[in-house]
Short mmCIF file of C-alpha atoms in Angstrom, two decimals:
data_model
loop_
_atom_site.label_atom_id
_atom_site.label_comp_id
_atom_site.label_asym_id
_atom_site.label_seq_id
_atom_site.Cartn_x
_atom_site.Cartn_y
_atom_site.Cartn_z
CA UNK A 1 45.66 87.00 52.19
CA UNK A 2 48.74 84.64 51.59
CA UNK A 3 49.71 86.62 48.12
CA UNK A 4 49.92 89.54 50.29
CA UNK A 5 52.28 88.86 52.94
CA UNK A 6 54.39 87.28 50.02
CA UNK A 7 54.22 90.60 47.75
CA UNK A 8 55.32 92.86 50.95
CA UNK A 9 58.08 90.92 51.96
CA UNK A 10 59.15 91.50 48.64
CA UNK A 11 58.73 95.48 48.74
CA UNK A 12 60.70 95.24 52.21
CA UNK A 13 63.93 93.38 51.15
CA UNK A 14 64.13 95.03 47.77
CA UNK A 15 63.50 98.49 49.45
CA UNK A 16 66.80 97.06 52.30
CA UNK A 17 68.50 96.02 49.35
CA UNK A 18 68.72 99.10 47.54
CA UNK A 19 72.36 100.42 46.91
CA UNK A 20 73.57 103.94 47.85
CA UNK A 21 75.35 106.06 45.73
CA UNK A 22 79.15 106.99 47.01
CA UNK A 23 77.78 110.89 47.81
CA UNK A 24 75.31 109.81 50.51
CA UNK A 25 77.50 107.39 51.92
CA UNK A 26 80.89 110.22 52.55
CA UNK A 27 78.13 112.90 53.24
CA UNK A 28 77.66 111.39 56.68
CA UNK A 29 81.44 112.56 57.61
CA UNK A 30 81.55 115.65 56.06
CA UNK A 31 79.55 117.58 58.84
CA UNK A 32 80.85 116.00 62.03
CA UNK A 33 84.33 117.19 63.18
CA UNK A 34 87.11 114.67 63.01
CA UNK A 35 88.24 113.68 66.16
CA UNK A 36 92.17 112.97 66.93
CA UNK A 37 93.32 109.99 69.35
CA UNK A 38 89.03 108.69 68.99
CA UNK A 39 90.29 105.16 69.41
CA UNK A 40 92.81 105.80 72.06
CA UNK A 41 92.16 103.37 75.18
CA UNK A 42 91.63 104.66 78.96
CA UNK A 43 93.99 104.37 81.41
CA UNK A 44 92.94 102.02 84.54
CA UNK A 45 91.78 103.52 87.36
CA UNK A 46 95.49 102.35 89.68
CA UNK A 47 97.63 103.47 86.90
CA UNK A 48 95.58 107.06 86.63
CA UNK A 49 96.22 107.03 90.65
CA UNK A 50 100.08 106.03 90.60
CA UNK A 51 100.38 109.05 87.76
CA UNK A 52 98.27 111.46 90.06
CA UNK A 53 100.80 110.12 93.08
CA UNK A 54 103.56 111.44 91.04
CA UNK A 55 101.94 115.03 89.96
CA UNK A 56 101.25 115.30 93.99
CA UNK A 57 104.71 114.08 95.09
CA UNK A 58 106.83 116.81 92.56
CA UNK A 59 104.89 119.38 94.64
CA UNK A 60 106.07 120.44 97.83
CA UNK A 61 103.22 120.87 99.98
CA UNK A 62 100.90 117.84 98.27
CA UNK A 63 103.95 115.92 98.82
CA UNK A 64 104.03 117.19 102.63
CA UNK A 65 100.17 115.91 102.87
CA UNK A 66 100.78 112.65 101.21
CA UNK A 67 103.46 111.60 103.84
CA UNK A 68 101.93 112.70 106.69
CA UNK A 69 98.90 110.70 105.44
CA UNK A 70 100.61 107.95 104.83
CA UNK A 71 102.62 107.79 108.07
CA UNK A 72 99.38 108.27 110.16
CA UNK A 73 98.13 105.25 108.66
CA UNK A 74 101.46 103.22 109.09
CA UNK A 75 100.71 104.14 112.74
CA UNK A 76 97.54 103.20 113.20
CA UNK A 77 98.23 99.58 111.73
CA UNK A 78 101.58 99.06 113.67
CA UNK A 79 99.72 99.90 116.80
CA UNK A 80 97.35 97.48 116.38
CA UNK A 81 100.07 95.42 115.42
CA UNK A 82 102.60 95.92 118.47
CA UNK A 83 99.35 95.54 120.58
CA UNK A 84 99.00 91.09 119.46
CA UNK A 85 103.29 91.28 118.99
CA UNK A 86 102.84 92.11 123.34
CA UNK A 87 100.07 90.00 123.76
CA UNK A 88 101.46 87.10 122.19
CA UNK A 89 104.72 87.61 124.37
CA UNK A 90 107.13 88.13 121.11
CA UNK A 91 108.34 91.86 122.08
CA UNK A 92 109.14 92.31 125.88
CA UNK A 93 107.12 95.62 126.48
CA UNK A 94 103.95 97.04 125.11
CA UNK A 95 103.14 98.73 122.42
CA UNK A 96 102.61 102.42 124.02
CA UNK A 97 106.06 101.70 124.75
CA UNK A 98 107.66 100.03 121.86
CA UNK A 99 106.23 103.12 120.21
CA UNK A 100 108.25 106.39 121.82
CA UNK A 101 111.26 104.08 120.84
CA UNK A 102 110.52 104.04 117.52
CA UNK A 103 109.33 107.59 117.73
CA UNK A 104 113.15 108.21 119.48
CA UNK A 105 114.54 105.81 116.80
CA UNK A 106 113.00 108.08 113.62
CA UNK A 107 113.73 111.41 115.63
CA UNK A 108 117.63 110.75 116.46
CA UNK A 109 119.43 107.42 115.78
CA UNK A 110 119.97 104.14 117.20
CA UNK A 111 122.92 105.09 119.57
CA UNK A 112 120.41 107.23 121.36
CA UNK A 113 117.69 105.13 122.10
CA UNK A 114 120.00 102.20 122.80
CA UNK A 115 121.91 104.64 125.58
CA UNK A 116 118.94 106.51 126.47
CA UNK A 117 116.69 102.91 126.72
CA UNK A 118 116.72 100.16 129.39
CA UNK A 119 116.39 97.76 127.46
CA UNK A 120 119.22 95.73 126.35
CA UNK A 121 120.14 95.23 122.26
CA UNK A 122 118.84 91.68 121.83
CA UNK A 123 115.59 93.25 123.04
CA UNK A 124 116.04 96.67 120.97
CA UNK A 125 116.34 94.19 117.95
CA UNK A 126 113.72 92.10 118.15
CA UNK A 127 111.01 95.05 117.97
CA UNK A 128 112.74 96.13 115.12
CA UNK A 129 112.43 92.33 113.78
CA UNK A 130 108.67 92.09 114.21
CA UNK A 131 108.22 95.37 112.71
CA UNK A 132 109.73 93.85 109.46
CA UNK A 133 106.94 91.22 109.77
CA UNK A 134 104.72 94.36 110.02
CA UNK A 135 102.03 94.43 107.22
CA UNK A 136 102.56 97.98 105.95
CA UNK A 137 105.37 99.11 103.63
CA UNK A 138 106.30 102.03 106.49
CA UNK A 139 106.99 100.25 109.60
CA UNK A 140 108.79 97.21 107.06
CA UNK A 141 111.33 100.23 106.12
CA UNK A 142 111.45 101.21 109.73
CA UNK A 143 112.30 97.92 111.56
CA UNK A 144 114.46 97.25 108.36
CA UNK A 145 117.15 99.84 109.36
CA UNK A 146 116.50 99.82 113.21
CA UNK A 147 118.08 95.84 112.44
CA UNK A 148 120.67 96.93 110.62
CA UNK A 149 122.20 99.64 112.97
CA UNK A 150 121.50 96.48 115.78
CA UNK A 151 123.92 94.66 113.59
CA UNK A 152 126.20 96.53 113.13
CA UNK A 153 126.03 98.14 116.99
CA UNK A 154 127.59 94.01 117.08
CA UNK A 155 124.08 92.02 117.68
CA UNK A 156 124.13 88.68 116.88
CA UNK A 157 120.97 87.54 115.93
CA UNK A 158 120.53 90.26 114.25
CA UNK A 159 123.55 89.22 111.58
CA UNK A 160 121.80 86.48 111.81
CA UNK A 161 118.55 86.90 110.35
CA UNK A 162 119.53 89.48 107.85
CA UNK A 163 122.37 86.49 106.64
CA UNK A 164 119.34 83.53 106.53
CA UNK A 165 116.97 85.49 104.95
CA UNK A 166 120.22 86.24 102.25
CA UNK A 167 121.04 82.79 102.10
CA UNK A 168 117.24 82.16 101.93
CA UNK A 169 116.40 84.74 99.20
CA UNK A 170 116.32 82.65 95.87
CA UNK A 171 113.67 80.40 97.90
CA UNK A 172 109.89 80.76 98.04
CA UNK A 173 108.89 81.87 101.45
CA UNK A 174 112.35 84.41 101.16
CA UNK A 175 112.28 86.49 104.48
CA UNK A 176 110.86 90.73 103.30
CA UNK A 177 113.45 91.93 105.51
CA UNK A 178 116.39 91.71 102.31
CA UNK A 179 114.13 92.76 99.64
CA UNK A 180 115.19 95.73 98.04
CA UNK A 181 118.25 96.28 99.97
CA UNK A 182 121.41 98.02 98.90
CA UNK A 183 124.80 96.35 98.12
CA UNK A 184 126.46 98.77 100.61
CA UNK A 185 123.84 97.11 103.76
CA UNK A 186 124.16 93.79 102.49
CA UNK A 187 127.98 94.22 102.07
CA UNK A 188 127.76 95.03 105.94
CA UNK A 189 126.01 92.46 107.11
CA UNK A 190 128.55 90.55 105.03
CA UNK A 191 131.43 91.86 107.11
CA UNK A 192 129.51 90.92 110.52
CA UNK A 193 128.89 87.15 109.43
CA UNK A 194 132.51 87.17 108.76
CA UNK A 195 133.68 88.42 112.40
CA UNK A 196 131.01 86.26 114.02
CA UNK A 197 132.51 83.25 111.70
CA UNK A 198 136.27 83.38 111.91
CA UNK A 199 136.64 86.03 115.03
CA UNK A 200 134.06 84.73 117.85
CA UNK A 201 133.57 80.65 116.47
CA UNK A 202 129.58 81.28 116.10
CA UNK A 203 128.52 78.21 114.87
CA UNK A 204 125.28 79.41 113.01
CA UNK A 205 127.56 82.37 111.70
CA UNK A 206 130.30 79.26 110.17
CA UNK A 207 126.89 77.17 108.63
CA UNK A 208 125.73 80.26 107.16
CA UNK A 209 128.87 81.82 106.18
CA UNK A 210 129.50 78.47 104.13
CA UNK A 211 126.56 78.20 102.28
CA UNK A 212 126.82 81.66 101.30
CA UNK A 213 130.12 80.74 99.76
CA UNK A 214 128.54 77.17 98.38
CA UNK A 215 125.99 79.56 96.34
CA UNK A 216 129.60 81.65 94.72
CA UNK A 217 130.55 78.18 93.77
CA UNK A 218 132.84 77.15 96.43
CA UNK A 219 133.97 74.41 98.24
CA UNK A 220 136.99 74.17 99.83
CA UNK A 221 136.37 77.19 102.27
CA UNK A 222 133.10 75.82 103.04
CA UNK A 223 134.07 72.30 104.19
CA UNK A 224 136.14 73.88 106.63
CA UNK A 225 133.20 76.03 108.25
CA UNK A 226 130.96 73.40 108.17
CA UNK A 227 133.59 71.34 110.48
CA UNK A 228 134.79 73.78 112.26
CA UNK A 229 131.14 74.45 113.22
CA UNK A 230 130.67 70.98 114.08
CA UNK A 231 134.12 70.53 115.80
CA UNK A 232 133.01 74.21 117.77
CA UNK A 233 130.05 72.34 119.04
CA UNK A 234 131.53 69.14 120.65
CA UNK A 235 134.06 71.46 122.03
CA UNK A 236 132.16 73.25 124.40
CA UNK A 237 130.30 70.69 125.76
CA UNK A 238 131.41 67.03 126.31
CA UNK A 239 127.65 65.75 126.30
CA UNK A 240 126.09 67.11 122.54
CA UNK A 241 122.17 65.74 123.53
CA UNK A 242 123.25 68.90 126.80
CA UNK A 243 121.29 71.66 124.96
CA UNK A 244 123.44 75.20 125.83
CA UNK A 245 121.69 78.34 124.89
CA UNK A 246 125.05 80.10 124.80
CA UNK A 247 126.04 77.91 121.52
CA UNK A 248 122.73 79.92 119.52
CA UNK A 249 119.97 77.57 117.48
CA UNK A 250 122.07 74.56 117.30
CA UNK A 251 118.97 71.77 116.24
CA UNK A 252 117.75 72.94 113.39
CA UNK A 253 114.50 71.40 112.25
CA UNK A 254 112.17 72.63 109.86
CA UNK A 255 108.84 70.48 111.44
CA UNK A 256 105.45 71.97 112.32
CA UNK A 257 106.52 71.05 116.07
CA UNK A 258 109.48 72.60 116.39
CA UNK A 259 109.61 75.71 114.10
CA UNK A 260 113.02 77.16 113.77
CA UNK A 261 112.98 81.25 113.62
CA UNK A 262 115.82 81.77 111.49
CA UNK A 263 116.17 79.16 108.88
CA UNK A 264 119.52 77.63 109.67
CA UNK A 265 120.80 73.97 108.63
CA UNK A 266 123.25 72.06 111.32
CA UNK A 267 126.30 72.11 110.86
CA UNK A 268 126.89 67.85 110.36
CA UNK A 269 123.64 68.75 107.59
CA UNK A 270 125.18 70.98 106.32
CA UNK A 271 128.37 69.20 105.78
CA UNK A 272 126.76 65.75 105.02
CA UNK A 273 125.04 67.57 102.19
CA UNK A 274 127.98 69.11 100.88
CA UNK A 275 130.25 65.68 101.19
CA UNK A 276 127.40 64.18 98.96
CA UNK A 277 126.20 66.74 96.63
CA UNK A 278 129.84 68.30 95.52
CA UNK A 279 132.05 65.45 96.31
CA UNK A 280 129.76 62.55 96.13
CA UNK A 281 131.60 61.44 99.39
CA UNK A 282 129.19 58.40 100.62
CA UNK A 283 131.45 57.25 103.64
CA UNK A 284 131.97 61.29 104.58
CA UNK A 285 128.68 61.75 104.48
CA UNK A 286 127.58 58.95 105.89
CA UNK A 287 129.87 59.95 109.00
CA UNK A 288 128.39 63.22 109.19
CA UNK A 289 124.56 62.65 109.59
CA UNK A 290 125.73 59.66 112.13
CA UNK A 291 127.35 62.50 113.87
CA UNK A 292 124.28 64.18 113.78
CA UNK A 293 121.63 61.44 114.47
CA UNK A 294 123.25 59.42 117.02
CA UNK A 295 124.87 61.83 119.25
CA UNK A 296 122.64 65.37 118.19
CA UNK A 297 119.05 63.14 117.87
CA UNK A 298 118.87 65.50 115.39
CA UNK A 299 115.44 64.72 113.25
CA UNK A 300 116.65 65.58 109.80
CA UNK A 301 119.93 63.80 110.57
CA UNK A 302 117.93 60.50 110.99
CA UNK A 303 115.56 60.67 107.65
CA UNK A 304 119.04 61.16 105.93
CA UNK A 305 120.54 58.41 107.78
CA UNK A 306 118.16 56.16 106.23
CA UNK A 307 119.38 56.67 102.66
CA UNK A 308 122.64 54.86 103.67
CA UNK A 309 120.48 51.84 105.24
CA UNK A 310 118.78 49.26 102.80
CA UNK A 311 115.16 49.87 102.54
CA UNK A 312 113.11 47.86 104.79
CA UNK A 313 116.15 46.71 107.29
CA UNK A 314 116.10 46.98 111.00
CA UNK A 315 118.20 50.15 110.75
CA UNK A 316 115.76 51.57 108.07
CA UNK A 317 113.02 51.01 110.59
CA UNK A 318 114.42 52.44 113.72
CA UNK A 319 115.57 55.65 111.74
CA UNK A 320 112.73 56.60 109.99
CA UNK A 321 110.34 56.24 112.90
CA UNK A 322 112.89 58.41 115.00
CA UNK A 323 112.69 61.23 112.20
CA UNK A 324 109.31 60.74 112.03
CA UNK A 325 108.30 60.45 115.89
CA UNK A 326 110.12 63.95 116.28
CA UNK A 327 107.61 65.46 113.19
CA UNK A 328 108.96 65.02 110.18
CA UNK A 329 106.30 64.66 107.52
CA UNK A 330 108.11 62.84 104.43
CA UNK A 331 108.93 60.36 107.51
CA UNK A 332 105.45 60.14 108.16
CA UNK A 333 104.60 59.64 105.04
CA UNK A 334 107.24 56.74 104.31
CA UNK A 335 106.03 54.58 106.93
CA UNK A 336 102.27 55.16 106.05
CA UNK A 337 103.16 53.42 102.65
CA UNK A 338 105.28 50.77 104.57
CA UNK A 339 102.81 49.54 106.61
CA UNK A 340 100.37 49.89 104.07
CA UNK A 341 103.00 47.03 102.25
CA UNK A 342 101.15 44.04 101.82
CA UNK A 343 102.22 40.83 103.53
CA UNK A 344 103.52 39.22 100.70
CA UNK A 345 106.13 41.62 99.74
CA UNK A 346 107.60 42.66 103.22
CA UNK A 347 107.87 38.75 103.17
CA UNK A 348 110.63 39.44 100.90
CA UNK A 349 111.61 42.77 101.54
CA UNK A 350 112.13 43.19 105.13
CA UNK A 351 114.77 41.23 107.31
CA UNK A 352 114.29 38.95 109.99
CA UNK A 353 113.66 42.03 113.13
CA UNK A 354 111.65 43.81 111.19
CA UNK A 355 109.25 40.62 109.94
CA UNK A 356 108.91 39.58 114.05
CA UNK A 357 107.89 43.49 114.15
CA UNK A 358 105.36 43.12 111.93
CA UNK A 359 104.06 39.87 113.02
CA UNK A 360 103.39 41.12 116.34
CA UNK A 361 101.27 43.98 114.62
CA UNK A 362 99.22 41.20 112.59
CA UNK A 363 98.71 39.36 116.12
CA UNK A 364 96.04 42.47 117.15
CA UNK A 365 93.08 42.43 115.41
CA UNK A 366 90.49 45.10 116.67
CA UNK A 367 93.05 48.77 116.66
CA UNK A 368 90.61 51.58 117.51
CA UNK A 369 90.57 53.62 114.91
CA UNK A 370 93.01 57.07 114.55
CA UNK A 371 92.21 60.86 113.65
CA UNK A 372 88.78 61.79 111.84
CA UNK A 373 87.67 58.47 111.69
CA UNK A 374 87.02 58.64 116.04
CA UNK A 375 87.01 55.29 117.89
CA UNK A 376 83.77 53.10 116.47
CA UNK A 377 85.97 51.56 113.32
CA UNK A 378 87.97 48.58 114.02
CA UNK A 379 91.10 47.60 111.91
CA UNK A 380 94.01 45.32 111.80
CA UNK A 381 97.03 45.93 113.63
CA UNK A 382 99.59 46.90 110.76
CA UNK A 383 96.29 48.75 108.72
CA UNK A 384 96.32 50.79 112.28
CA UNK A 385 99.17 52.04 112.40
CA UNK A 386 99.57 52.69 108.84
CA UNK A 387 96.42 55.33 109.46
CA UNK A 388 97.99 56.50 112.24
CA UNK A 389 101.27 57.60 110.65
CA UNK A 390 99.74 58.70 107.74
CA UNK A 391 97.46 61.24 109.84
CA UNK A 392 100.54 62.73 111.65
CA UNK A 393 101.93 63.69 108.39
CA UNK A 394 98.47 64.87 107.05
CA UNK A 395 98.37 67.09 110.27
CA UNK A 396 101.88 68.23 109.26
CA UNK A 397 100.20 69.64 106.04
CA UNK A 398 101.82 66.43 104.18
CA UNK A 399 99.29 66.69 101.08
CA UNK A 400 99.70 62.99 99.69
CA UNK A 401 99.26 62.00 103.19
CA UNK A 402 96.06 63.67 102.95
CA UNK A 403 94.88 61.68 100.00
CA UNK A 404 95.80 58.79 100.83
CA UNK A 405 93.60 58.85 103.91
CA UNK A 406 91.18 60.15 101.92
CA UNK A 407 90.50 57.70 99.23
CA UNK A 408 90.60 54.84 102.08
CA UNK A 409 88.16 56.83 103.80
CA UNK A 410 86.18 56.63 100.52
CA UNK A 411 86.27 52.88 99.89
CA UNK A 412 85.03 52.48 103.48
CA UNK A 413 82.23 54.82 103.27
CA UNK A 414 83.22 57.21 105.62
CA UNK A 415 82.22 60.14 103.29
CA UNK A 416 82.72 62.91 106.03
CA UNK A 417 86.10 62.08 107.24
CA UNK A 418 87.05 61.54 103.40
CA UNK A 419 85.69 65.25 102.84
CA UNK A 420 87.53 66.48 105.02
CA UNK A 421 91.60 64.52 103.97
CA UNK A 422 90.43 66.30 100.83
CA UNK A 423 89.74 69.61 101.90
CA UNK A 424 93.39 69.55 103.15
CA UNK A 425 94.83 68.16 100.41
CA UNK A 426 93.46 71.31 98.66
CA UNK A 427 93.77 74.12 100.43
CA UNK A 428 96.76 76.34 99.40
CA UNK A 429 99.77 77.07 100.76
CA UNK A 430 100.67 80.09 103.10
CA UNK A 431 103.58 81.03 101.64
CA UNK A 432 105.40 80.83 98.26
CA UNK A 433 104.91 78.23 95.34
CA UNK A 434 102.78 75.06 96.69
CA UNK A 435 105.04 72.34 97.70
CA UNK A 436 102.89 69.46 96.34
CA UNK A 437 101.38 70.79 93.23
CA UNK A 438 100.46 67.39 91.93
CA UNK A 439 98.86 66.30 94.84
CA UNK A 440 96.47 69.17 94.76
CA UNK A 441 95.95 68.30 91.35
CA UNK A 442 94.98 64.94 92.15
CA UNK A 443 92.79 66.23 95.15
CA UNK A 444 90.94 68.40 92.50
CA UNK A 445 90.20 66.10 90.06
CA UNK A 446 89.27 63.71 93.09
CA UNK A 447 86.14 66.25 94.17
CA UNK A 448 85.17 66.63 90.70
CA UNK A 449 84.67 62.43 90.43
CA UNK A 450 83.25 62.91 93.58
CA UNK A 451 80.67 65.51 93.43
CA UNK A 452 79.27 63.88 90.74
CA UNK A 453 79.04 60.36 92.32
CA UNK A 454 77.61 62.36 95.37
CA UNK A 455 75.17 64.36 93.08
CA UNK A 456 73.93 61.09 91.91
CA UNK A 457 73.87 58.94 95.57
CA UNK A 458 71.98 62.14 97.17
CA UNK A 459 74.96 62.57 99.30
CA UNK A 460 75.90 66.57 100.64
CA UNK A 461 78.95 65.88 102.77
CA UNK A 462 81.17 66.86 100.84
CA UNK A 463 79.70 69.94 99.32
CA UNK A 464 78.79 70.78 103.36
CA UNK A 465 82.87 70.16 104.27
CA UNK A 466 84.44 72.54 100.83
CA UNK A 467 81.62 74.64 102.02
CA UNK A 468 82.57 75.48 105.73
CA UNK A 469 85.94 75.10 104.32
CA UNK A 470 85.42 78.22 101.97
CA UNK A 471 84.04 80.24 104.77
CA UNK A 472 86.62 79.36 106.88
CA UNK A 473 88.72 81.45 104.45
CA UNK A 474 86.45 84.05 104.25
CA UNK A 475 86.37 84.66 107.81
CA UNK A 476 90.47 84.37 107.95
CA UNK A 477 90.60 87.45 105.24
CA UNK A 478 87.83 89.38 107.23
CA UNK A 479 89.60 89.13 110.11
CA UNK A 480 92.80 90.24 108.14
CA UNK A 481 91.92 93.09 106.68
CA UNK A 482 90.09 94.17 110.09
#
């Protein structure tokens, strides 16, 4: 039996190894038609749709149908967008009234709707600016044209918004209203900005124009403009701490607690930064930041001023606390690191006033837990202060602070709190590139490490929190699609 199988296997191998003559090999191709472009790759569906759209746009009847369909989609999307803006008191009129103004603008021009409407120029400019944030391209283009017309009509906020967007166009979170703008439109905005700066003496316009000139490589004219802006603010009011709405947005904080609609720095910040980076004038820069900190109570000026003070000195601690208390994330993170230093280190670096402050904190032996720790955990005063500042920085979006809290919660076996802080560090930035890429990378490495440890210990807190975060992101996406 074995011999028969061996003979059969040998016969099969001989059969399959038989040589085929050259005629039999080529004969199979003779009775088949030759296909040209047989191996041409098919185009992707998106490419085919774009090409089909180009063909349709070349035919007048098809083009009209496409434009009508696109306008209908824009209008439906704009309806929900304007309703939400009115509910949040962003625009002064409801959706129907705003839509009627938009349609009237499309039929006529800006001067007509301004004369016929009871709205002020600033209100129409606000509606146009909101349209620039609409989800559809057609609505954004309408808003951009309206905002340009409002700027040409003399609206200050429209000009400042365009100029601020032009200045931030190289940044990751550049405003969309300057994308694909023609050079002639940009020149008209520049003319209006120069009018506001030189003729009207608007401090915001002076700062923006100075920054645009800095990008062109000029130093002297920006210095004059920044100093003139500081003098204009001081001349118009005796007390620089007294807010005056007629001066525009004087306090240019970028903290989560005080989001500024216009990314325009305060004049003392622009002046100090220019003197420090371009001229190396430490004395002049310190004077500018001191003016903004001590007279205008600007948290960003306080933060810059800490760089001129000896680290861990009384002035350094005072300025850092004031900046952090106003919502400056980096200042809060620096305070957390300071209070987490070992006592042997602070005894060498801190001055007498700061050492007294730290010894007073050390007298507290039962500081209540803060943030995600609740009130069940007790800690020393110095450690509790560090946790609180880390928590403030993490809530403001500082991912390094979130990682510090996650690590410390992990060491104290507070698994759920550690997982929540780690998720904060892993969240992607809503706009532009990541501000803390190293922190996100470290958080992802910690997730892999802790996931292995949790699987071995049969803990599920980390994975449960991550699943909740994924569900939250999916729900946000579904809400945006609706």
